Each structure stands twice: as C-alpha cells, then as structure tokens.
C-alpha cells in the first residue's frame, strides 16, 4: 500500500540472527562500520532484540558444549556490552527489548530495561512488564517510529 511504502522509505532494514551475545555485538559493529564513513556515520534508529527472556536476561540460544556456560544471554551484568552497542544507535532512536518480563524487577529491584536505558541514555528503551504476547509500532505522519505498544492477550 502507499502508506507502507511511505513508511518504509526512510528505513534500511538489516536483520541479524545470532545465538551468542558477542556474535551479536560483532555483527552490529561490522555491519555498520561497512556502511559508514568518518564523515557520514550510519546509526540505528530502531534496534529490536527479540528473545526468550526473564527480568535479568534475554536468551539468544547457544550454550557452550565444552563449559556448559550460556554464551547466549544478554544479562543485567552486560552494561559494558550495551554501552558498546550504544555507539551505533542514533540520538532519539528506539531500543525495543522484545521479550517477556524485561521490565520486571528481580529480587534486588533491578531490571534489564534499566540497565539498557542507563547504558544508552540517548535512546528511548521500550520493554514489557509481565508476559509479552505481541506488540506494534506507532508511526508519525512522516513514517518515523514514535513509540511501541505492548499488548497482553490471553493464550
């Protein structure tokens, strides 16, 4: 439709699928470094991280066969990694933590949402409380993302 075409004109869609948090960071860095020049750096306007989640982490899926350690978790202790990714995110951009409970407090009162928002203060972070069923983006007349709606629906 004409509306979808107008909305998509301002975006370049890049999908990075990974099962490791370090692979995710390297993929973002190498992808954006290849598009950027020193005089014209390319920055993300919207970053969505989608994964199974809880209040302290998002699980991208891979576990080390050798050590049994989950290399896949983006965890509340990963503030340095989120800060590193923040260098590739534009001022005024949106970061969406698309996973259950990423805005729920753990036993110490911490949330993954808070960690990411502190690490990337120049962006607006969106994260659901409780069990996420679906979400949709809100756009302005120019086709730019202005917000995210999380909806809880019964199974």
Short mmCIF file of N, CA and C in Angstrom, two decimals:
data_model
loop_
_atom_site.label_atom_id
_atom_site.label_comp_id
_atom_site.label_asym_id
_atom_site.label_seq_id
_atom_site.Cartn_x
_atom_site.Cartn_y
_atom_site.Cartn_z
N UNK A 1 0.83 -1.18 0.00
CA UNK A 1 0.00 0.00 0.00
C UNK A 1 0.87 1.24 0.00
N UNK A 2 0.28 2.36 -0.30
CA UNK A 2 1.01 3.63 -0.33
C UNK A 2 1.54 4.00 1.04
N UNK A 3 0.75 3.74 2.11
CA UNK A 3 1.19 4.07 3.46
C UNK A 3 2.43 3.26 3.85
N UNK A 4 2.42 1.97 3.55
CA UNK A 4 3.56 1.12 3.87
C UNK A 4 4.79 1.56 3.10
N UNK A 5 4.63 1.92 1.84
CA UNK A 5 5.75 2.38 1.04
C UNK A 5 6.32 3.69 1.61
N UNK A 6 5.45 4.61 2.00
CA UNK A 6 5.89 5.90 2.57
C UNK A 6 6.65 5.67 3.87
N UNK A 7 6.13 4.78 4.70
CA UNK A 7 6.78 4.49 5.98
C UNK A 7 8.14 3.85 5.76
N UNK A 8 8.25 2.92 4.81
CA UNK A 8 9.49 2.18 4.62
C UNK A 8 10.57 2.97 3.88
N UNK A 9 10.21 4.09 3.26
CA UNK A 9 11.19 4.86 2.50
C UNK A 9 12.32 5.40 3.37
N UNK A 10 12.05 5.68 4.62
CA UNK A 10 13.07 6.25 5.49
C UNK A 10 13.92 5.22 6.22
N UNK A 11 13.77 3.94 5.89
CA UNK A 11 14.46 2.90 6.64
C UNK A 11 15.25 1.97 5.73
N UNK A 12 16.34 1.47 6.26
CA UNK A 12 17.09 0.37 5.66
C UNK A 12 16.97 -0.76 6.68
N UNK A 13 16.41 -1.88 6.29
CA UNK A 13 16.18 -2.99 7.20
C UNK A 13 17.36 -3.95 7.16
N UNK A 14 17.91 -4.22 8.32
CA UNK A 14 19.00 -5.18 8.46
C UNK A 14 18.60 -6.15 9.55
N UNK A 15 18.60 -7.43 9.23
CA UNK A 15 18.25 -8.46 10.20
C UNK A 15 19.51 -9.25 10.53
N UNK A 16 19.82 -9.32 11.81
CA UNK A 16 20.98 -10.08 12.27
C UNK A 16 20.46 -11.16 13.19
N UNK A 17 20.66 -12.41 12.81
CA UNK A 17 20.23 -13.52 13.64
C UNK A 17 21.47 -14.18 14.22
N UNK A 18 21.48 -14.34 15.53
CA UNK A 18 22.65 -14.91 16.18
C UNK A 18 22.23 -15.65 17.44
N UNK A 19 23.11 -16.50 17.93
CA UNK A 19 22.81 -17.21 19.17
C UNK A 19 23.84 -16.90 20.25
N UNK A 20 24.65 -15.88 20.04
CA UNK A 20 25.69 -15.51 21.00
C UNK A 20 25.71 -14.00 21.17
N UNK A 21 25.83 -13.54 22.41
CA UNK A 21 25.83 -12.09 22.65
C UNK A 21 27.03 -11.42 22.00
N UNK A 22 28.19 -12.07 22.02
CA UNK A 22 29.37 -11.46 21.40
C UNK A 22 29.25 -11.44 19.89
N UNK A 23 28.67 -12.51 19.30
CA UNK A 23 28.43 -12.51 17.86
C UNK A 23 27.48 -11.38 17.48
N UNK A 24 26.48 -11.12 18.32
CA UNK A 24 25.52 -10.05 18.04
C UNK A 24 26.24 -8.70 18.02
N UNK A 25 27.07 -8.44 19.00
CA UNK A 25 27.79 -7.17 19.05
C UNK A 25 28.73 -7.02 17.85
N UNK A 26 29.46 -8.07 17.52
CA UNK A 26 30.37 -8.01 16.38
C UNK A 26 29.62 -7.82 15.07
N UNK A 27 28.46 -8.47 14.94
CA UNK A 27 27.66 -8.32 13.72
C UNK A 27 27.17 -6.89 13.55
N UNK A 28 26.70 -6.28 14.63
CA UNK A 28 26.25 -4.88 14.56
C UNK A 28 27.43 -3.98 14.18
N UNK A 29 28.54 -4.16 14.86
CA UNK A 29 29.71 -3.32 14.59
C UNK A 29 30.19 -3.45 13.15
N UNK A 30 30.37 -4.68 12.68
CA UNK A 30 30.91 -4.86 11.33
C UNK A 30 29.91 -4.39 10.26
N UNK A 31 28.62 -4.62 10.49
CA UNK A 31 27.61 -4.19 9.53
C UNK A 31 27.61 -2.67 9.40
N UNK A 32 27.61 -1.96 10.52
CA UNK A 32 27.52 -0.51 10.46
C UNK A 32 28.84 0.13 10.10
N UNK A 33 29.95 -0.49 10.46
CA UNK A 33 31.23 0.03 10.01
C UNK A 33 31.36 -0.06 8.49
N UNK A 34 30.78 -1.11 7.89
CA UNK A 34 30.86 -1.26 6.43
C UNK A 34 30.00 -0.22 5.70
N UNK A 35 28.93 0.28 6.33
CA UNK A 35 28.07 1.30 5.71
C UNK A 35 28.54 2.73 5.98
N UNK A 36 29.37 2.90 6.99
CA UNK A 36 29.73 4.24 7.46
C UNK A 36 31.04 4.73 6.87
N UNK A 37 31.15 6.05 6.85
CA UNK A 37 32.43 6.69 6.59
C UNK A 37 32.68 7.63 7.77
N UNK A 38 33.89 8.12 7.89
CA UNK A 38 34.19 9.00 9.03
C UNK A 38 33.37 10.29 8.97
N UNK A 39 33.04 10.74 7.77
CA UNK A 39 32.26 11.97 7.65
C UNK A 39 30.75 11.71 7.65
N UNK A 40 30.35 10.45 7.47
CA UNK A 40 28.93 10.12 7.40
C UNK A 40 28.66 8.80 8.13
N UNK A 41 28.70 8.82 9.47
CA UNK A 41 28.47 7.58 10.21
C UNK A 41 26.99 7.16 10.12
N UNK A 42 26.75 5.88 9.92
CA UNK A 42 25.40 5.34 9.88
C UNK A 42 25.05 4.88 11.29
N UNK A 43 23.85 5.26 11.76
CA UNK A 43 23.41 4.89 13.10
C UNK A 43 22.01 4.30 13.03
N UNK A 44 21.74 3.37 13.94
CA UNK A 44 20.43 2.74 14.03
C UNK A 44 19.40 3.70 14.59
N UNK A 45 18.23 3.73 13.98
CA UNK A 45 17.10 4.48 14.52
C UNK A 45 16.17 3.58 15.32
N UNK A 46 16.26 2.27 15.07
CA UNK A 46 15.42 1.30 15.77
C UNK A 46 16.20 0.01 15.90
N UNK A 47 16.38 -0.45 17.12
CA UNK A 47 17.01 -1.74 17.39
C UNK A 47 16.02 -2.58 18.18
N UNK A 48 15.65 -3.71 17.64
CA UNK A 48 14.78 -4.64 18.36
C UNK A 48 15.57 -5.89 18.66
N UNK A 49 15.60 -6.26 19.93
CA UNK A 49 16.21 -7.51 20.37
C UNK A 49 15.07 -8.42 20.79
N UNK A 50 14.91 -9.52 20.08
CA UNK A 50 13.80 -10.43 20.36
C UNK A 50 14.35 -11.77 20.83
N UNK A 51 13.89 -12.21 22.00
CA UNK A 51 14.38 -13.47 22.55
C UNK A 51 13.51 -13.89 23.73
N UNK A 52 13.63 -15.16 24.11
CA UNK A 52 13.01 -15.60 25.36
C UNK A 52 13.71 -14.86 26.50
N UNK A 53 12.94 -14.42 27.49
CA UNK A 53 13.52 -13.52 28.48
C UNK A 53 12.95 -13.76 29.87
N UNK A 54 13.65 -13.15 30.83
CA UNK A 54 13.16 -13.02 32.20
C UNK A 54 13.60 -11.64 32.68
N UNK A 55 13.44 -11.35 33.93
CA UNK A 55 13.73 -9.99 34.40
C UNK A 55 15.22 -9.64 34.34
N UNK A 56 16.10 -10.64 34.30
CA UNK A 56 17.53 -10.35 34.35
C UNK A 56 18.27 -10.64 33.05
N UNK A 57 17.64 -11.32 32.08
CA UNK A 57 18.38 -11.67 30.87
C UNK A 57 17.46 -11.98 29.70
N UNK A 58 18.08 -11.95 28.51
CA UNK A 58 17.43 -12.39 27.28
C UNK A 58 18.30 -13.51 26.72
N UNK A 59 17.69 -14.62 26.37
CA UNK A 59 18.43 -15.81 25.96
C UNK A 59 18.39 -15.98 24.45
N UNK A 60 19.53 -15.77 23.79
CA UNK A 60 19.61 -15.88 22.35
C UNK A 60 19.77 -17.32 21.88
N UNK A 61 20.14 -18.25 22.79
CA UNK A 61 20.05 -19.66 22.45
C UNK A 61 21.24 -20.57 22.55
N UNK A 62 22.47 -20.10 22.51
CA UNK A 62 23.60 -21.03 22.44
C UNK A 62 24.21 -21.27 23.82
N UNK A 63 24.54 -22.53 24.07
CA UNK A 63 25.24 -22.91 25.29
C UNK A 63 26.53 -23.61 24.89
N UNK A 64 27.63 -23.28 25.53
CA UNK A 64 28.91 -23.89 25.22
C UNK A 64 28.88 -25.37 25.56
N UNK A 65 29.23 -26.20 24.58
CA UNK A 65 29.28 -27.65 24.83
C UNK A 65 30.44 -28.00 25.75
N UNK A 66 31.52 -27.23 25.65
CA UNK A 66 32.72 -27.52 26.44
C UNK A 66 32.53 -27.14 27.91
N UNK A 67 31.99 -25.95 28.17
CA UNK A 67 31.91 -25.47 29.55
C UNK A 67 30.51 -25.51 30.14
N UNK A 68 29.49 -25.61 29.28
CA UNK A 68 28.11 -25.58 29.78
C UNK A 68 27.62 -24.18 30.09
N UNK A 69 28.46 -23.17 29.88
CA UNK A 69 28.09 -21.78 30.17
C UNK A 69 27.24 -21.23 29.03
N UNK A 70 26.22 -20.50 29.39
CA UNK A 70 25.35 -19.91 28.37
C UNK A 70 26.01 -18.65 27.82
N UNK A 71 26.53 -18.77 26.61
CA UNK A 71 27.15 -17.64 25.92
C UNK A 71 26.10 -16.73 25.31
N UNK A 72 24.87 -17.19 25.37
CA UNK A 72 23.81 -16.53 24.62
C UNK A 72 23.08 -15.46 25.40
N UNK A 73 23.29 -15.36 26.69
CA UNK A 73 22.46 -14.46 27.49
C UNK A 73 22.96 -13.02 27.47
N UNK A 74 22.04 -12.13 27.11
CA UNK A 74 22.26 -10.70 27.34
C UNK A 74 21.74 -10.47 28.75
N UNK A 75 22.61 -10.13 29.67
CA UNK A 75 22.29 -10.14 31.10
C UNK A 75 22.37 -8.74 31.69
N UNK A 76 21.75 -8.55 32.85
CA UNK A 76 21.83 -7.24 33.51
C UNK A 76 23.27 -6.85 33.85
N UNK A 77 24.18 -7.82 33.87
CA UNK A 77 25.59 -7.50 34.11
C UNK A 77 26.32 -7.07 32.83
N UNK A 78 25.61 -7.01 31.70
CA UNK A 78 26.22 -6.68 30.41
C UNK A 78 26.15 -5.20 30.05
N UNK A 79 26.14 -4.33 31.04
CA UNK A 79 26.10 -2.89 30.75
C UNK A 79 27.24 -2.46 29.81
N UNK A 80 28.47 -2.97 29.97
CA UNK A 80 29.53 -2.56 29.03
C UNK A 80 29.22 -2.96 27.58
N UNK A 81 28.60 -4.10 27.38
CA UNK A 81 28.23 -4.53 26.04
C UNK A 81 27.15 -3.62 25.45
N UNK A 82 26.15 -3.28 26.27
CA UNK A 82 25.10 -2.38 25.79
C UNK A 82 25.66 -0.99 25.50
N UNK A 83 26.62 -0.53 26.32
CA UNK A 83 27.28 0.77 26.05
C UNK A 83 28.01 0.73 24.72
N UNK A 84 28.67 -0.39 24.46
CA UNK A 84 29.39 -0.59 23.20
C UNK A 84 28.42 -0.50 22.02
N UNK A 85 27.27 -1.15 22.14
CA UNK A 85 26.25 -1.08 21.08
C UNK A 85 25.67 0.32 20.95
N UNK A 86 25.65 1.06 22.06
CA UNK A 86 25.11 2.42 22.05
C UNK A 86 25.82 3.35 21.09
N UNK A 87 27.08 3.06 20.79
CA UNK A 87 27.83 3.89 19.83
C UNK A 87 27.24 3.80 18.43
N UNK A 88 26.45 2.76 18.16
CA UNK A 88 25.86 2.56 16.83
C UNK A 88 24.39 2.96 16.78
N UNK A 89 23.91 3.56 17.85
CA UNK A 89 22.50 3.93 17.95
C UNK A 89 22.38 5.46 17.93
N UNK A 90 21.52 5.96 17.08
CA UNK A 90 21.35 7.41 16.90
C UNK A 90 20.69 8.05 18.11
N UNK A 91 20.95 9.33 18.30
CA UNK A 91 20.23 10.10 19.33
C UNK A 91 18.76 10.14 18.94
N UNK A 92 17.89 9.87 19.90
CA UNK A 92 16.47 9.86 19.64
C UNK A 92 15.95 8.54 19.08
N UNK A 93 16.80 7.54 18.98
CA UNK A 93 16.40 6.23 18.45
C UNK A 93 15.57 5.47 19.49
N UNK A 94 15.06 4.33 19.07
CA UNK A 94 14.27 3.46 19.94
C UNK A 94 14.96 2.10 20.03
N UNK A 95 15.06 1.57 21.26
CA UNK A 95 15.56 0.22 21.51
C UNK A 95 14.42 -0.57 22.12
N UNK A 96 14.06 -1.69 21.50
CA UNK A 96 12.94 -2.50 21.95
C UNK A 96 13.46 -3.83 22.46
N UNK A 97 13.21 -4.10 23.73
CA UNK A 97 13.53 -5.40 24.31
C UNK A 97 12.28 -6.25 24.19
N UNK A 98 12.20 -7.00 23.12
CA UNK A 98 11.00 -7.77 22.81
C UNK A 98 11.13 -9.16 23.42
N UNK A 99 10.85 -9.23 24.69
CA UNK A 99 10.89 -10.49 25.42
C UNK A 99 10.17 -10.33 26.74
N UNK A 100 9.59 -11.40 27.22
CA UNK A 100 8.81 -11.37 28.46
C UNK A 100 9.61 -10.81 29.63
N UNK A 101 8.97 -10.00 30.43
CA UNK A 101 9.46 -9.58 31.75
C UNK A 101 10.73 -8.75 31.75
N UNK A 102 11.14 -8.18 30.63
CA UNK A 102 12.39 -7.42 30.62
C UNK A 102 12.28 -6.09 31.36
N UNK A 103 11.06 -5.75 31.82
CA UNK A 103 10.88 -4.57 32.66
C UNK A 103 10.34 -4.97 34.03
N UNK A 104 10.46 -6.24 34.38
CA UNK A 104 10.09 -6.72 35.72
C UNK A 104 11.32 -6.68 36.62
N UNK A 105 11.12 -6.36 37.89
CA UNK A 105 12.23 -6.27 38.83
C UNK A 105 12.65 -7.66 39.30
N UNK A 106 13.98 -7.86 39.45
CA UNK A 106 14.47 -9.10 40.05
C UNK A 106 14.43 -8.94 41.57
N UNK A 107 14.98 -9.89 42.29
CA UNK A 107 14.92 -9.86 43.75
C UNK A 107 15.61 -8.63 44.35
N UNK A 108 16.56 -8.05 43.63
CA UNK A 108 17.29 -6.87 44.11
C UNK A 108 16.71 -5.56 43.57
N UNK A 109 15.61 -5.64 42.82
CA UNK A 109 14.98 -4.44 42.28
C UNK A 109 15.54 -3.98 40.95
N UNK A 110 16.40 -4.78 40.32
CA UNK A 110 16.99 -4.43 39.03
C UNK A 110 16.13 -4.90 37.87
N UNK A 111 16.19 -4.20 36.76
CA UNK A 111 15.53 -4.64 35.54
C UNK A 111 16.51 -4.54 34.37
N UNK A 112 16.34 -5.39 33.39
CA UNK A 112 17.15 -5.31 32.18
C UNK A 112 16.88 -3.98 31.47
N UNK A 113 15.63 -3.54 31.49
CA UNK A 113 15.25 -2.25 30.92
C UNK A 113 16.12 -1.12 31.50
N UNK A 114 16.24 -1.06 32.83
CA UNK A 114 17.02 -0.01 33.48
C UNK A 114 18.48 -0.03 33.05
N UNK A 115 19.06 -1.24 32.97
CA UNK A 115 20.46 -1.37 32.58
C UNK A 115 20.68 -0.83 31.17
N UNK A 116 19.79 -1.21 30.24
CA UNK A 116 19.94 -0.76 28.85
C UNK A 116 19.70 0.74 28.75
N UNK A 117 18.71 1.28 29.46
CA UNK A 117 18.44 2.72 29.39
C UNK A 117 19.61 3.53 29.94
N UNK A 118 20.26 3.06 31.01
CA UNK A 118 21.43 3.76 31.54
C UNK A 118 22.62 3.65 30.59
N UNK A 119 22.76 2.51 29.92
CA UNK A 119 23.89 2.30 29.01
C UNK A 119 23.73 3.08 27.70
N UNK A 120 22.47 3.31 27.28
CA UNK A 120 22.19 4.01 26.03
C UNK A 120 21.22 5.16 26.33
N UNK A 121 21.66 6.17 27.07
CA UNK A 121 20.75 7.23 27.52
C UNK A 121 20.22 8.11 26.39
N UNK A 122 20.85 8.08 25.24
CA UNK A 122 20.42 8.92 24.12
C UNK A 122 19.30 8.28 23.30
N UNK A 123 18.84 7.10 23.71
CA UNK A 123 17.74 6.40 23.03
C UNK A 123 16.60 6.19 24.02
N UNK A 124 15.42 5.92 23.49
CA UNK A 124 14.27 5.54 24.31
C UNK A 124 14.18 4.03 24.30
N UNK A 125 14.20 3.42 25.47
CA UNK A 125 14.13 1.96 25.59
C UNK A 125 12.70 1.58 25.92
N UNK A 126 12.21 0.55 25.25
CA UNK A 126 10.87 0.02 25.48
C UNK A 126 11.00 -1.43 25.92
N UNK A 127 10.28 -1.81 26.97
CA UNK A 127 10.31 -3.19 27.45
C UNK A 127 9.00 -3.50 28.18
N UNK A 128 8.51 -4.72 28.02
CA UNK A 128 7.23 -5.07 28.64
C UNK A 128 7.39 -5.52 30.08
N UNK A 129 6.33 -5.34 30.83
CA UNK A 129 6.22 -5.96 32.15
C UNK A 129 5.38 -7.21 31.95
N UNK A 130 5.70 -8.27 32.64
CA UNK A 130 4.91 -9.49 32.55
C UNK A 130 5.12 -10.22 31.25
N UNK A 131 4.12 -10.98 30.86
CA UNK A 131 4.24 -11.86 29.69
C UNK A 131 3.82 -11.13 28.42
N UNK A 132 4.77 -10.97 27.51
CA UNK A 132 4.51 -10.30 26.24
C UNK A 132 3.84 -11.25 25.28
N UNK A 133 2.79 -10.81 24.66
CA UNK A 133 2.12 -11.62 23.63
C UNK A 133 2.35 -11.05 22.24
N UNK A 134 2.32 -9.74 22.10
CA UNK A 134 2.56 -9.12 20.80
C UNK A 134 2.80 -7.63 21.02
N UNK A 135 3.31 -6.97 20.02
CA UNK A 135 3.47 -5.52 20.10
C UNK A 135 3.34 -4.95 18.69
N UNK A 136 3.18 -3.65 18.65
CA UNK A 136 3.14 -2.96 17.37
C UNK A 136 3.84 -1.61 17.53
N UNK A 137 4.32 -1.11 16.43
CA UNK A 137 4.99 0.18 16.43
C UNK A 137 3.99 1.28 16.12
N UNK A 138 4.24 2.46 16.68
CA UNK A 138 3.46 3.65 16.36
C UNK A 138 4.33 4.54 15.48
N UNK A 139 3.72 5.11 14.44
CA UNK A 139 4.43 5.96 13.50
C UNK A 139 3.78 7.33 13.44
N UNK A 140 4.59 8.34 13.14
CA UNK A 140 4.02 9.67 12.89
C UNK A 140 3.70 9.81 11.41
N UNK A 141 3.23 10.97 11.00
CA UNK A 141 2.83 11.19 9.60
C UNK A 141 4.00 11.05 8.63
N UNK A 142 5.20 11.32 9.11
CA UNK A 142 6.39 11.21 8.25
C UNK A 142 6.90 9.77 8.15
N UNK A 143 6.25 8.85 8.88
CA UNK A 143 6.67 7.46 8.83
C UNK A 143 7.77 7.09 9.80
N UNK A 144 8.04 7.93 10.79
CA UNK A 144 9.08 7.65 11.78
C UNK A 144 8.45 7.01 13.01
N UNK A 145 9.17 6.08 13.62
CA UNK A 145 8.69 5.41 14.82
C UNK A 145 8.60 6.43 15.96
N UNK A 146 7.46 6.45 16.63
CA UNK A 146 7.28 7.35 17.78
C UNK A 146 7.05 6.58 19.08
N UNK A 147 6.78 5.30 18.98
CA UNK A 147 6.54 4.53 20.19
C UNK A 147 6.25 3.07 19.89
N UNK A 148 6.06 2.32 20.95
CA UNK A 148 5.80 0.88 20.88
C UNK A 148 4.65 0.56 21.80
N UNK A 149 3.72 -0.25 21.34
CA UNK A 149 2.61 -0.73 22.18
C UNK A 149 2.81 -2.21 22.45
N UNK A 150 2.86 -2.55 23.72
CA UNK A 150 2.89 -3.94 24.14
C UNK A 150 1.50 -4.33 24.53
N UNK A 151 1.06 -5.49 24.10
CA UNK A 151 -0.28 -5.95 24.40
C UNK A 151 -0.22 -7.31 25.08
N UNK A 152 -0.94 -7.44 26.15
CA UNK A 152 -1.04 -8.72 26.83
C UNK A 152 -2.37 -9.34 26.42
N UNK A 153 -2.30 -10.52 25.88
CA UNK A 153 -3.53 -11.21 25.48
C UNK A 153 -3.56 -12.58 26.13
N UNK A 154 -4.73 -13.11 26.28
CA UNK A 154 -4.84 -14.44 26.88
C UNK A 154 -4.41 -15.48 25.87
N UNK A 155 -3.83 -16.57 26.36
CA UNK A 155 -3.33 -17.62 25.44
C UNK A 155 -4.43 -18.27 24.65
#
